[in-house]
mmCIF file of C-alpha atoms in Angstrom:
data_model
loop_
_atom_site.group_PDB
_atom_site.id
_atom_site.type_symbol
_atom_site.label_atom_id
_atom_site.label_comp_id
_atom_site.label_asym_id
_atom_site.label_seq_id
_atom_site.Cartn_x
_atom_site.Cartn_y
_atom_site.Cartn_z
ATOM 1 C CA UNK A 1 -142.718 64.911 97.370
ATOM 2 C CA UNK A 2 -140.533 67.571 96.130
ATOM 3 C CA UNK A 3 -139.025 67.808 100.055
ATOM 4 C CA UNK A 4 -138.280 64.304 100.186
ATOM 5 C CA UNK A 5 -136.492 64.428 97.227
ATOM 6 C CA UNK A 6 -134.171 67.360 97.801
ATOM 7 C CA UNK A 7 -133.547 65.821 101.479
ATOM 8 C CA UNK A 8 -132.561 62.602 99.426
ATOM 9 C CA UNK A 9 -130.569 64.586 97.194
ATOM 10 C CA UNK A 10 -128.907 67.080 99.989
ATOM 11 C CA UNK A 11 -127.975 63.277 101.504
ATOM 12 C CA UNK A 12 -126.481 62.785 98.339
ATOM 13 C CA UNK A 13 -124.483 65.469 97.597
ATOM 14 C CA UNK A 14 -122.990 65.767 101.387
ATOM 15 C CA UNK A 15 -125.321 69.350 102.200
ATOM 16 C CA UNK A 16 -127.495 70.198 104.638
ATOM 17 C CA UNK A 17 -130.864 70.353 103.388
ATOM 18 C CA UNK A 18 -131.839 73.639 102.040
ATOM 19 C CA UNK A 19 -133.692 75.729 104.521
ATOM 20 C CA UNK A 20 -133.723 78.926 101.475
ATOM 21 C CA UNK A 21 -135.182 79.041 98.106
ATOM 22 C CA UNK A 22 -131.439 79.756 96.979
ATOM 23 C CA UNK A 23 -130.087 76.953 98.883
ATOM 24 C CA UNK A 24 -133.248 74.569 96.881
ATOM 25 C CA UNK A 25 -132.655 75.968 93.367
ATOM 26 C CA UNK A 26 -128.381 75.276 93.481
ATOM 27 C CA UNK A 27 -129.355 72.014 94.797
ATOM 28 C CA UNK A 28 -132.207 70.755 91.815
ATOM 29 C CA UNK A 29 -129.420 71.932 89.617
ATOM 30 C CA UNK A 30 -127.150 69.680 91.033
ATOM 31 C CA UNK A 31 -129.739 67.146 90.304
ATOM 32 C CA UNK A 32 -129.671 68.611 86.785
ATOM 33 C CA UNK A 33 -133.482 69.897 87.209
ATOM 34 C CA UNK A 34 -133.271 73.486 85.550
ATOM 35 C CA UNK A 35 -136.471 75.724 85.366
ATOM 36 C CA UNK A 36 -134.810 78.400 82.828
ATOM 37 C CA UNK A 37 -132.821 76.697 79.893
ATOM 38 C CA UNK A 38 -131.584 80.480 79.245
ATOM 39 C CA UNK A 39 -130.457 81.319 82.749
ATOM 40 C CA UNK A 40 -128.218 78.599 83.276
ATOM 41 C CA UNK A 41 -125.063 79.066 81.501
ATOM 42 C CA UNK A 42 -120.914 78.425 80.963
ATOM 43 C CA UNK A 43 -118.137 80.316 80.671
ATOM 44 C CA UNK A 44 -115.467 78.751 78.210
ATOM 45 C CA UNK A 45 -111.982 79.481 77.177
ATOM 46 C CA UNK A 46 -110.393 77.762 73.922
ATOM 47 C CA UNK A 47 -113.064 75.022 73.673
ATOM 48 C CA UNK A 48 -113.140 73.566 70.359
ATOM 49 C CA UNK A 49 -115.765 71.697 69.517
ATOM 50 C CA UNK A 50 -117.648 69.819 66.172
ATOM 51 C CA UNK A 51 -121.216 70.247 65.345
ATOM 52 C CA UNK A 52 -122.782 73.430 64.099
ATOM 53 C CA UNK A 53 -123.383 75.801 64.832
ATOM 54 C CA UNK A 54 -122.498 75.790 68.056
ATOM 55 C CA UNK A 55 -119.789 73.719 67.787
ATOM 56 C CA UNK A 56 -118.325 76.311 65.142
ATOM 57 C CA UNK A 57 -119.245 79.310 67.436
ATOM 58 C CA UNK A 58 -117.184 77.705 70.123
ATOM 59 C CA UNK A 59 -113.877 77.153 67.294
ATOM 60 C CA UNK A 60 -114.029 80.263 66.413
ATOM 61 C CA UNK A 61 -114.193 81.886 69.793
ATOM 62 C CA UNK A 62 -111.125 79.353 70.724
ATOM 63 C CA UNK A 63 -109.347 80.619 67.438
ATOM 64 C CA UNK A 64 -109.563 84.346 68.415
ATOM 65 C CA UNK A 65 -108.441 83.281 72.563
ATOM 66 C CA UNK A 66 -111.850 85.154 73.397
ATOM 67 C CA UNK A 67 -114.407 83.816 76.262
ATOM 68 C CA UNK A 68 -117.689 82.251 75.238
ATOM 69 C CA UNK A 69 -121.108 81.957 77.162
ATOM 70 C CA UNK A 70 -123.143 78.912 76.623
ATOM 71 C CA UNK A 71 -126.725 78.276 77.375
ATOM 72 C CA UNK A 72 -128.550 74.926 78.452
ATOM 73 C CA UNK A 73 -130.659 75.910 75.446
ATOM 74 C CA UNK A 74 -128.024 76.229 72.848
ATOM 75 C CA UNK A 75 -126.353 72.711 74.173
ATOM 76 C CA UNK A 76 -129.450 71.247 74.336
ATOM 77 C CA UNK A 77 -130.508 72.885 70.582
ATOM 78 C CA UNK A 78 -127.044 72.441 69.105
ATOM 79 C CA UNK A 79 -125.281 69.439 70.582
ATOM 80 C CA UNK A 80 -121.353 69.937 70.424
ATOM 81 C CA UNK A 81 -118.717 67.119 70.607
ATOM 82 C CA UNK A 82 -115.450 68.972 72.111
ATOM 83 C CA UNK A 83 -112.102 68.125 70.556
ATOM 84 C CA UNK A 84 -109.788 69.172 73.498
ATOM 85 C CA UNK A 85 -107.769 65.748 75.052
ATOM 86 C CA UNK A 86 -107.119 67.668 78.274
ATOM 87 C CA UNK A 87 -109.984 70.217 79.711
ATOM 88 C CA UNK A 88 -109.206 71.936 82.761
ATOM 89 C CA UNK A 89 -111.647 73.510 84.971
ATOM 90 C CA UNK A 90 -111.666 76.632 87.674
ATOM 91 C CA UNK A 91 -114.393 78.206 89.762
ATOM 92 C CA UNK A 92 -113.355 82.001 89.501
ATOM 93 C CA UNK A 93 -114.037 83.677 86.410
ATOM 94 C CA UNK A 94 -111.066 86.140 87.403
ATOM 95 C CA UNK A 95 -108.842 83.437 86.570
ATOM 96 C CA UNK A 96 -110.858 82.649 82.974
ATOM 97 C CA UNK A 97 -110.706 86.478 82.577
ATOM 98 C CA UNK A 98 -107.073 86.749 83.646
ATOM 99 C CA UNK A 99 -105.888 83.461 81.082
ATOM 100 C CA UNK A 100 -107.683 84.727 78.503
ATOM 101 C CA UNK A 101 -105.859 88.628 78.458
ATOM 102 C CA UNK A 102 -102.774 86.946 79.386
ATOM 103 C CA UNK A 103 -102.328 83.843 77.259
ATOM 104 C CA UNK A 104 -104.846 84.275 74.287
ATOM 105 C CA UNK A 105 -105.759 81.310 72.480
ATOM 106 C CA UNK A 106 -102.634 79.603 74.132
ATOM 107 C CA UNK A 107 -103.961 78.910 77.204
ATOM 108 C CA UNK A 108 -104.974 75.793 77.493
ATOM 109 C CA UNK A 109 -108.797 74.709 77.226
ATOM 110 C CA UNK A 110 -110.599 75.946 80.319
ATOM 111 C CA UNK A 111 -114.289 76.184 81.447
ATOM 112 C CA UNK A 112 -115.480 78.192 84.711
ATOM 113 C CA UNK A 113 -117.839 76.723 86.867
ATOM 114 C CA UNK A 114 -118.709 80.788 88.514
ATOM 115 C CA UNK A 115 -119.972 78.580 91.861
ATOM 116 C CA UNK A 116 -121.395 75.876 91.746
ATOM 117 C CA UNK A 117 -121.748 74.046 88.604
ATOM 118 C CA UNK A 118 -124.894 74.700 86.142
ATOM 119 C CA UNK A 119 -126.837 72.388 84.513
ATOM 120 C CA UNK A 120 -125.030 73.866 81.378
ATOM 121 C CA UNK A 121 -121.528 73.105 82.278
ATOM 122 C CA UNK A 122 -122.479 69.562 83.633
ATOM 123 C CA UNK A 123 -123.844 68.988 79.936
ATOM 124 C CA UNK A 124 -120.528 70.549 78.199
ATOM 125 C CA UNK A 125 -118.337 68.668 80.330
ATOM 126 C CA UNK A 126 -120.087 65.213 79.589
ATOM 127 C CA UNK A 127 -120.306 65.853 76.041
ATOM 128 C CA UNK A 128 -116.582 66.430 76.195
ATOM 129 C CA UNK A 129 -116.011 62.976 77.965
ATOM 130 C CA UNK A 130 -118.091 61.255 75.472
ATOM 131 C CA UNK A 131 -115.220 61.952 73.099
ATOM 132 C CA UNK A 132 -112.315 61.115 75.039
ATOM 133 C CA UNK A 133 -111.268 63.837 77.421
ATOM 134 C CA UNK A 134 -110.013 64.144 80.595
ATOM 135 C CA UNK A 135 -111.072 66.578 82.940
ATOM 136 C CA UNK A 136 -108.983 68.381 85.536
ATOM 137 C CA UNK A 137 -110.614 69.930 88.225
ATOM 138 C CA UNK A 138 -109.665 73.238 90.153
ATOM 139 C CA UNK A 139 -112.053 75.006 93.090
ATOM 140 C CA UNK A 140 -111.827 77.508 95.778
ATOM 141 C CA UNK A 141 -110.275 75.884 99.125
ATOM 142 C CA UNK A 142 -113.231 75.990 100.860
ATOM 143 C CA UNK A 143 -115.873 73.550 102.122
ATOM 144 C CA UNK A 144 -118.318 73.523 99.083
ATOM 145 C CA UNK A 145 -114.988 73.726 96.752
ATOM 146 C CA UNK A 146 -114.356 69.896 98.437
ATOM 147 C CA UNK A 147 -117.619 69.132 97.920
ATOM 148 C CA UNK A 148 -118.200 70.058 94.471
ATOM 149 C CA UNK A 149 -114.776 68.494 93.805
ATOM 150 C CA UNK A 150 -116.077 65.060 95.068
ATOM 151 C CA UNK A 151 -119.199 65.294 92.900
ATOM 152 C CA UNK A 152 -117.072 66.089 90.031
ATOM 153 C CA UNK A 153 -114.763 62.894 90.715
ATOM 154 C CA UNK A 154 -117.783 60.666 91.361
ATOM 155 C CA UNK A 155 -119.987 62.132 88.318
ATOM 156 C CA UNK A 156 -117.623 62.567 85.882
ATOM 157 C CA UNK A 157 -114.536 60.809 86.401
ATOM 158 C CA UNK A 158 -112.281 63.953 87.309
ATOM 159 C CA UNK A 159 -108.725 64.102 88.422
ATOM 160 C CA UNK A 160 -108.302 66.658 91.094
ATOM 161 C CA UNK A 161 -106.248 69.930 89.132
ATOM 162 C CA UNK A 162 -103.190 71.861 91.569
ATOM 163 C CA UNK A 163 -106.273 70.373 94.494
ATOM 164 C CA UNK A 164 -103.729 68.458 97.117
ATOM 165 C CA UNK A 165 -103.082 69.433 100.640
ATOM 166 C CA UNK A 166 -99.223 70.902 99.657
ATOM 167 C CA UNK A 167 -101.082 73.901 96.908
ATOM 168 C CA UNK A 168 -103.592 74.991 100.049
ATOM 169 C CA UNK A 169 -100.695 75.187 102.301
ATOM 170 C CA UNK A 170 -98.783 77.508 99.812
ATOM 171 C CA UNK A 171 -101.882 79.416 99.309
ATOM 172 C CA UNK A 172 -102.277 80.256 102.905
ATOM 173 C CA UNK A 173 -101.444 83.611 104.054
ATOM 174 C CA UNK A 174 -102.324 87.151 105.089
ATOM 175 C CA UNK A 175 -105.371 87.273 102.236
ATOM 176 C CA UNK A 176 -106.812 84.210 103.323
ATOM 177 C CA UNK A 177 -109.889 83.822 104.739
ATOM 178 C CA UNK A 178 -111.975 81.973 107.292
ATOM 179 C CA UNK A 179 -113.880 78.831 106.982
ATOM 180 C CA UNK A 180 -117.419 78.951 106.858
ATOM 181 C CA UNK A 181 -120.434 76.211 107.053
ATOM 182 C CA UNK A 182 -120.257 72.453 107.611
ATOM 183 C CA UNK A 183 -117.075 70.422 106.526
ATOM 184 C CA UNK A 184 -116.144 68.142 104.096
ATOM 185 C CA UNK A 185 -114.083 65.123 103.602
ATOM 186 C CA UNK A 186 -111.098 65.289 100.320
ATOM 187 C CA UNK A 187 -111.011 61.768 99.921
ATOM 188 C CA UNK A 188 -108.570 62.149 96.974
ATOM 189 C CA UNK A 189 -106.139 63.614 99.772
ATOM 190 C CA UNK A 190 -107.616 63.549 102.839
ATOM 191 C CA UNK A 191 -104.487 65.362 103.991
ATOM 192 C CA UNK A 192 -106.201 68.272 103.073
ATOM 193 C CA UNK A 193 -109.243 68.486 104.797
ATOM 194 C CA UNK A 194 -107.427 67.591 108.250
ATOM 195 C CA UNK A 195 -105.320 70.349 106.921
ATOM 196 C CA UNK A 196 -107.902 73.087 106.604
ATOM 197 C CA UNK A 197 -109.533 71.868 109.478
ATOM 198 C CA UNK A 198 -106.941 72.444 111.325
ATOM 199 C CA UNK A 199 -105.880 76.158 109.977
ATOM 200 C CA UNK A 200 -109.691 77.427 110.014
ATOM 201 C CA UNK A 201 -108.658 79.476 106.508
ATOM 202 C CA UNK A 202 -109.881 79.269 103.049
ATOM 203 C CA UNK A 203 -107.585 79.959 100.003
ATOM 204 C CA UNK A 204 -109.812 81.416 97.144
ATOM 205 C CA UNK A 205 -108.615 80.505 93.699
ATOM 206 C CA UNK A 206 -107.435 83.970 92.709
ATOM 207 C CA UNK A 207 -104.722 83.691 95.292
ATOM 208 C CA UNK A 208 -103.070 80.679 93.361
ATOM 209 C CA UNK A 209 -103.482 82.766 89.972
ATOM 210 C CA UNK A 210 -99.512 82.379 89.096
ATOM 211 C CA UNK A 211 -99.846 78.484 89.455
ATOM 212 C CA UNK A 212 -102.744 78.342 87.683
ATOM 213 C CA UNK A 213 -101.816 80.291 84.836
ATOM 214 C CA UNK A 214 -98.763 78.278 85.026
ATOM 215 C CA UNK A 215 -100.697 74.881 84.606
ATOM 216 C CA UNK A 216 -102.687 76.770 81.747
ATOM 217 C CA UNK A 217 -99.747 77.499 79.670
ATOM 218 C CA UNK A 218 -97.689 74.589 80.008
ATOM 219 C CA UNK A 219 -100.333 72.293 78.484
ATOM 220 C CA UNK A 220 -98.569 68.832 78.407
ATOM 221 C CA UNK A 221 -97.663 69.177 82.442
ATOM 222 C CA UNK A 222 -100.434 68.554 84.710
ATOM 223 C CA UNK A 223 -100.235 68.040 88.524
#
């Protein structure tokens, strides 16, 4: 039973179906099936959020521009509401490290995925769009980063962050690097996945830093 269901699932999400216990465990999350409430986790920036305590936790963090780690437990414990009207999110946690020690608690509200999303973040970030916000979406240039980007689109009603064929092509460059696995369709631009088909090269995130950081602290202009 549980290998139909993760073949259904790897149909789903667009993946080949797991042939590693690794592969299996990132996909159940997916699905939002978590074995360890403690182990899976999110890495926030500026969140602000109501409810206590958590909620208050995350404020305070947000007031003092410091990164916070939530659980599955805590969210699941401690339900927050988040207050932020515009939540952006990245995959790298260089670039969550780097906003924070450059921009403080005026960088813009930000949440790091570290991979592929957690059961944790998937919670925070539909909490957050039961009160209203919008989420902007950000990923590596890479096959899964289309992939997860889709999901994100079709699960939570994302708009694609800095994501369209015209940022990969000014990421590309001497620190790029190859493409690797199956391929994946950008149907929000499918410019870009003819694109990076065609140029073989990935663009991780922390070689758009500037433009990110950019996006961060101009809060009102998002592209």
């Amino acid at each position: 039973l549980a290998g139909l269901v993760l073949r259904a699932l790897a149909l789903r999400e667009g993946v080949p179906v797991p042939a590693d216990p690794e592969a299996e465990r990132a996909l159940w999350t997916a699905a939002g099936v978590v074995g360890d409430d403690l182990a899976s986790q999110v890495l926030v920036l500026n969140v602000r959020a109501g409810g206590t305590p958590l909620g208050g936790w995350l404020t305070e963090a947000a007031k003092a521009g410091e990164p916070f780690r939530v659980t599955l437990h805590q969210l699941t414990a401690m339900p927050v509401l988040p207050l932020a009207i515009d939540l952006r999110v990245c995959e790298s946690p260089a670039v969550l490290r780097t906003a924070a020690a450059r921009l403080g608690a005026d960088s813009a509200p930000l949440v790091c995925t570290e991979g592929e999303p957690s059961a944790a973040c998937y919670r925070l970030l539909q909490a957050a769009l039961a009160t209203g916000t919008r989420i902007h979406w950000h990923t590596d240039f890479d096959w899964p980063g289309l992939r997860t980007t889709a999901a994100a689109i079709r699960r939570l009603g994302a708009a694609p962050w800095l994501m369209e064929a015209d940022n990969y092509r000014a990421g590309l460059g001497a620190s790029s690097e190859p493409l690797k696995g199956p391929a994946a369709d950008s149907p929000w631009d499918p410019r870009l996945a003819s694109l990076m088909q065609a140029s073989g090269r990935a663009v991780p995130e922390d070689l758009l830093l500037p433009t990110l950081l950019a996006g961060l602290a101009d809060r009102p202009t998002i592209r």
